[in-house]
GROMACS .gro file of C-alpha atoms in nm:
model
  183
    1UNK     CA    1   6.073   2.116  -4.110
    2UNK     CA    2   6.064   2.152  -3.716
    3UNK     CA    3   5.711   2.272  -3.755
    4UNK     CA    4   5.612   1.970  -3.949
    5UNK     CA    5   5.809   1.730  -3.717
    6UNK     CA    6   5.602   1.883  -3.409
    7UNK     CA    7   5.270   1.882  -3.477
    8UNK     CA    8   5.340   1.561  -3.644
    9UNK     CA    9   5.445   1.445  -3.293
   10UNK     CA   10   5.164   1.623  -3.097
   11UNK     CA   11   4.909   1.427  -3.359
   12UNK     CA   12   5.086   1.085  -3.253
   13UNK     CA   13   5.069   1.106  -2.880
   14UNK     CA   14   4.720   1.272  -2.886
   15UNK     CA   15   4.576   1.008  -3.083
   16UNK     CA   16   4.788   0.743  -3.052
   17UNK     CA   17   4.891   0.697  -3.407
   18UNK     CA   18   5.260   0.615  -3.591
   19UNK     CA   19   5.263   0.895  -3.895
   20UNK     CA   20   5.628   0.886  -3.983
   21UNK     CA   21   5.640   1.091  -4.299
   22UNK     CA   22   5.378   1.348  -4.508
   23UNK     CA   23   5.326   1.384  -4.876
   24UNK     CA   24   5.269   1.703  -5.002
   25UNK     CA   25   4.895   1.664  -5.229
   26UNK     CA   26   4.804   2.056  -5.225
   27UNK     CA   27   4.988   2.410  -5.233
   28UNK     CA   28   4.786   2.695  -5.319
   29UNK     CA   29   4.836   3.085  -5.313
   30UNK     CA   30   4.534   3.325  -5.245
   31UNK     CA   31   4.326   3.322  -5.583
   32UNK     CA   32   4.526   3.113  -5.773
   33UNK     CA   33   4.340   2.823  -5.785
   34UNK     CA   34   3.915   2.711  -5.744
   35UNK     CA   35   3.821   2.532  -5.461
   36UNK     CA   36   3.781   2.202  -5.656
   37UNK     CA   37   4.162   2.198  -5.745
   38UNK     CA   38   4.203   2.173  -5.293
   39UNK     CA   39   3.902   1.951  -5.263
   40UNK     CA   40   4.006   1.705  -5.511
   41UNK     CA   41   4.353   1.683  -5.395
   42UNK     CA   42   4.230   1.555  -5.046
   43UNK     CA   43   3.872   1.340  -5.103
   44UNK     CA   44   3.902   0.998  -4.940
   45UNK     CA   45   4.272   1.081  -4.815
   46UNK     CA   46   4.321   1.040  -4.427
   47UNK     CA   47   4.571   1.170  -4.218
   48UNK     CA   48   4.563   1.555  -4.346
   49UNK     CA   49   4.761   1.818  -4.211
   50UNK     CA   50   4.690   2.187  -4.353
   51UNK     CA   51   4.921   2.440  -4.348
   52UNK     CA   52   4.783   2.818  -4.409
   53UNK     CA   53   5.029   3.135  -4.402
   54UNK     CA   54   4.821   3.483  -4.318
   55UNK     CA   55   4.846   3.796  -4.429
   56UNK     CA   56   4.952   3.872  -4.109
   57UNK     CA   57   5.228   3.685  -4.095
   58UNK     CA   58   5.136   3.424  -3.862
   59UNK     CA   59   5.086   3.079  -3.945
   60UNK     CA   60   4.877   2.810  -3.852
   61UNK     CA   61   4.815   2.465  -3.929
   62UNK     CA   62   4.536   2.180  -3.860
   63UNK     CA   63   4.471   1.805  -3.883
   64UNK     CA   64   4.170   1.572  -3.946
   65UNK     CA   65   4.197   1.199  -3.961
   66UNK     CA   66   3.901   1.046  -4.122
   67UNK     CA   67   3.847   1.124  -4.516
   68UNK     CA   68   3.611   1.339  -4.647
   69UNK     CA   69   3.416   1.108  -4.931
   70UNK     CA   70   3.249   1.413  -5.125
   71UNK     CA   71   3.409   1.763  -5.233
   72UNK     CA   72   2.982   1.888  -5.245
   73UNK     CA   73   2.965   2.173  -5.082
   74UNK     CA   74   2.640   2.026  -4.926
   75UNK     CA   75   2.787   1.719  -4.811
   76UNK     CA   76   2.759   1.620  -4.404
   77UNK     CA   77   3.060   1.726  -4.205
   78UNK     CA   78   3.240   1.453  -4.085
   79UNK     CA   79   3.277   1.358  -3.672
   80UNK     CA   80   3.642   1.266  -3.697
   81UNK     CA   81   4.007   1.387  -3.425
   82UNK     CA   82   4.099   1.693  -3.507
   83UNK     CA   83   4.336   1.930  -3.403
   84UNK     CA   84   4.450   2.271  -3.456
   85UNK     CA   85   4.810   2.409  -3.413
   86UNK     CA   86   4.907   2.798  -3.334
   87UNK     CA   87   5.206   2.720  -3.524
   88UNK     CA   88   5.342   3.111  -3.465
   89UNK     CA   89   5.292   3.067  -3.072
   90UNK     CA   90   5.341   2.686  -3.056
   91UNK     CA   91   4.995   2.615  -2.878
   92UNK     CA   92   4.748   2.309  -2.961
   93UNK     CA   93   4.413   2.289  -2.946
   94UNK     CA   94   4.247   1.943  -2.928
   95UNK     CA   95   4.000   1.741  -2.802
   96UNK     CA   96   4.124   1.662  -2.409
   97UNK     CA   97   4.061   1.351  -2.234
   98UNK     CA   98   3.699   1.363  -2.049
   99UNK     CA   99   3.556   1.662  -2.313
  100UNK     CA  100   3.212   1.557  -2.445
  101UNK     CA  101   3.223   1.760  -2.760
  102UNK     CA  102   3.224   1.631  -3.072
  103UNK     CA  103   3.505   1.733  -3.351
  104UNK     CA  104   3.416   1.777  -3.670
  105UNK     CA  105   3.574   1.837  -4.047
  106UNK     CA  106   3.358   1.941  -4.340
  107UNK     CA  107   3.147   2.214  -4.519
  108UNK     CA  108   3.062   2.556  -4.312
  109UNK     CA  109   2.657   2.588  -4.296
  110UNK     CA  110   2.697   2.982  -4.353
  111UNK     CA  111   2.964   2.999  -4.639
  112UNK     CA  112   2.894   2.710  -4.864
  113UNK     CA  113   3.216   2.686  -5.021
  114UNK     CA  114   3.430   2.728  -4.676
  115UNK     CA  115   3.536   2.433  -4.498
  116UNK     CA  116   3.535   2.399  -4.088
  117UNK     CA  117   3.729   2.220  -3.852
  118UNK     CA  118   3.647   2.217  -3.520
  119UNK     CA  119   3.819   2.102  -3.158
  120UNK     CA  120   3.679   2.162  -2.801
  121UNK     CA  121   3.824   2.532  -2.809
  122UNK     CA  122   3.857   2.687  -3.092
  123UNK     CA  123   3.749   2.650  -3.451
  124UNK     CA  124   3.872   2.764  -3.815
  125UNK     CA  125   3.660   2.865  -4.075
  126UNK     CA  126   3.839   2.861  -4.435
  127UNK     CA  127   3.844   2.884  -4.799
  128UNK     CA  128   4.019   2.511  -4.875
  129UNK     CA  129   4.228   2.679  -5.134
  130UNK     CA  130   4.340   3.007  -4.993
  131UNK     CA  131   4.029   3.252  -5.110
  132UNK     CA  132   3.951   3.544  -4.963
  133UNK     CA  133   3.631   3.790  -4.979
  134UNK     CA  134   3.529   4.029  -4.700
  135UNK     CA  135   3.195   3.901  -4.742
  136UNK     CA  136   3.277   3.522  -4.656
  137UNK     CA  137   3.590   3.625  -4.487
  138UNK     CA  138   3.819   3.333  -4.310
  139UNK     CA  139   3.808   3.294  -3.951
  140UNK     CA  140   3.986   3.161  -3.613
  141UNK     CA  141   3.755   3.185  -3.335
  142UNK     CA  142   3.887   3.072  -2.985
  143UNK     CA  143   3.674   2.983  -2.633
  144UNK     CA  144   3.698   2.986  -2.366
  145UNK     CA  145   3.838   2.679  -2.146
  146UNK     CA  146   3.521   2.737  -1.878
  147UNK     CA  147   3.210   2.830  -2.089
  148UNK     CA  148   3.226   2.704  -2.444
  149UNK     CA  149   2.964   2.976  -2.563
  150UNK     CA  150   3.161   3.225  -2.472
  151UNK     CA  151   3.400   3.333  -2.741
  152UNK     CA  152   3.774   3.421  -2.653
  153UNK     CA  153   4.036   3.660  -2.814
  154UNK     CA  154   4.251   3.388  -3.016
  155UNK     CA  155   4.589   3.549  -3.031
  156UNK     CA  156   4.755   3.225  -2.980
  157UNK     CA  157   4.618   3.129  -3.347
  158UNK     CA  158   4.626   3.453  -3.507
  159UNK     CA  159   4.907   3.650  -3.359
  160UNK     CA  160   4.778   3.985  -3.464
  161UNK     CA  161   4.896   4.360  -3.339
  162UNK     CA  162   4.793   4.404  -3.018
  163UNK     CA  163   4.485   4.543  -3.066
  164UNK     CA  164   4.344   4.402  -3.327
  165UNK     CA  165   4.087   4.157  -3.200
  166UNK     CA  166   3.953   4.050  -3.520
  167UNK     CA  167   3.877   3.678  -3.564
  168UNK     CA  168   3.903   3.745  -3.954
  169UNK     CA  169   4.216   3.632  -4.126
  170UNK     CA  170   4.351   3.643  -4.523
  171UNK     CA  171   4.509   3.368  -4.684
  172UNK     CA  172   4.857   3.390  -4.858
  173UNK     CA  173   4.896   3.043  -4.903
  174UNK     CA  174   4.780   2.690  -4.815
  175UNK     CA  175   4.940   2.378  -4.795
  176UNK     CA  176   4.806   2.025  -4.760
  177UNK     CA  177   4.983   1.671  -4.634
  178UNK     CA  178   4.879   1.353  -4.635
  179UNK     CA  179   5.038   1.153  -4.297
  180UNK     CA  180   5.181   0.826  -4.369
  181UNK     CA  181   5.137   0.595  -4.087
  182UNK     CA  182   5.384   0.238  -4.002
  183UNK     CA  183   5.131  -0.016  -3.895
   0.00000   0.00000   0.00000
């Protein structure tokens, strides 16, 4: 539960919110359920933390405040805070004060039934509940800090072998939360 409890408190002091507990509204292991059973489970919910265990062992996890009002796989992605959390190396990604770019939550263009979430630095590319194909494969992709277009190794996400500089990842499991906030 330290895992939860920190990103939980990263989320609070980067965006200035009071999320004092989560509700679990999605688990998911890879191919056990369709991608409506995840959708469904977080349409018009705000506050969502996902959890998603590799194959690799590592683990990361991300959050998106506003809701997402459709589970179409053509709907708009949604401009909303997001951040992402290397939970394996303990390293954040988010949007930092004075960045111009624009985070977003919400259908991936080129795999219509992957979701992306994107912050300043990095991005993650996924199958909402815990698919895999090698075709349409998951990814992490990480930037770097000086030229945005320029695409970085993202260890700190993945924590792969050294020497495996794929940005693909598989899905054991997924896990979704909605934060509960004290006004």
């Amino acid at each position: 539960m330290d895992t939860f409890k920190s990103f939980v408190d990263q989320v609070n002091l980067a965006f200035n919110k009071n999320i004092k507990s989560l509700t679990q509204v999605f688990t998911g292991k890879t191919f056990e359920l369709p991608r409506d059973a995840a959708m469904n489970a977080i349409v018009k919910k705000s506050n969502i933390f996902g959890f998603i265990k590799t194959k690799a062992g590592s683990m990361l996890g991300f959050y998106y405040e506003e809701p997402i009002l459709s589970t179409s796989t053509s709907a708009n992605k949604i401009q909303t805070r997001t951040m992402i959390y290397g939970i394996s190396t303990g390293i954040f990604s988010k949007k930092e004060i004075g960045d111009n770019y624009q985070t977003e939550f919400g259908p991936w263009q080129l795999g219509k039934f992957q979701q992306i979430l994107t912050t300043p630095r990095a991005q993650i590319i996924f199958h909402p509940s815990c698919l895999y194909y090698s075709y349409q494969p998951n990814k992490a992709q990480c930037y770097s800090s000086s030229n945005f277009d320029q695409q970085e190794y993202c260890q700190w996400i993945l924590q792969k072998p050294q020497g495996d500089d794929s940005v693909n990842f598989e899905c054991l499991q997924i896990e979704y939360y909605e934060g509960k906030e004290n006004k």
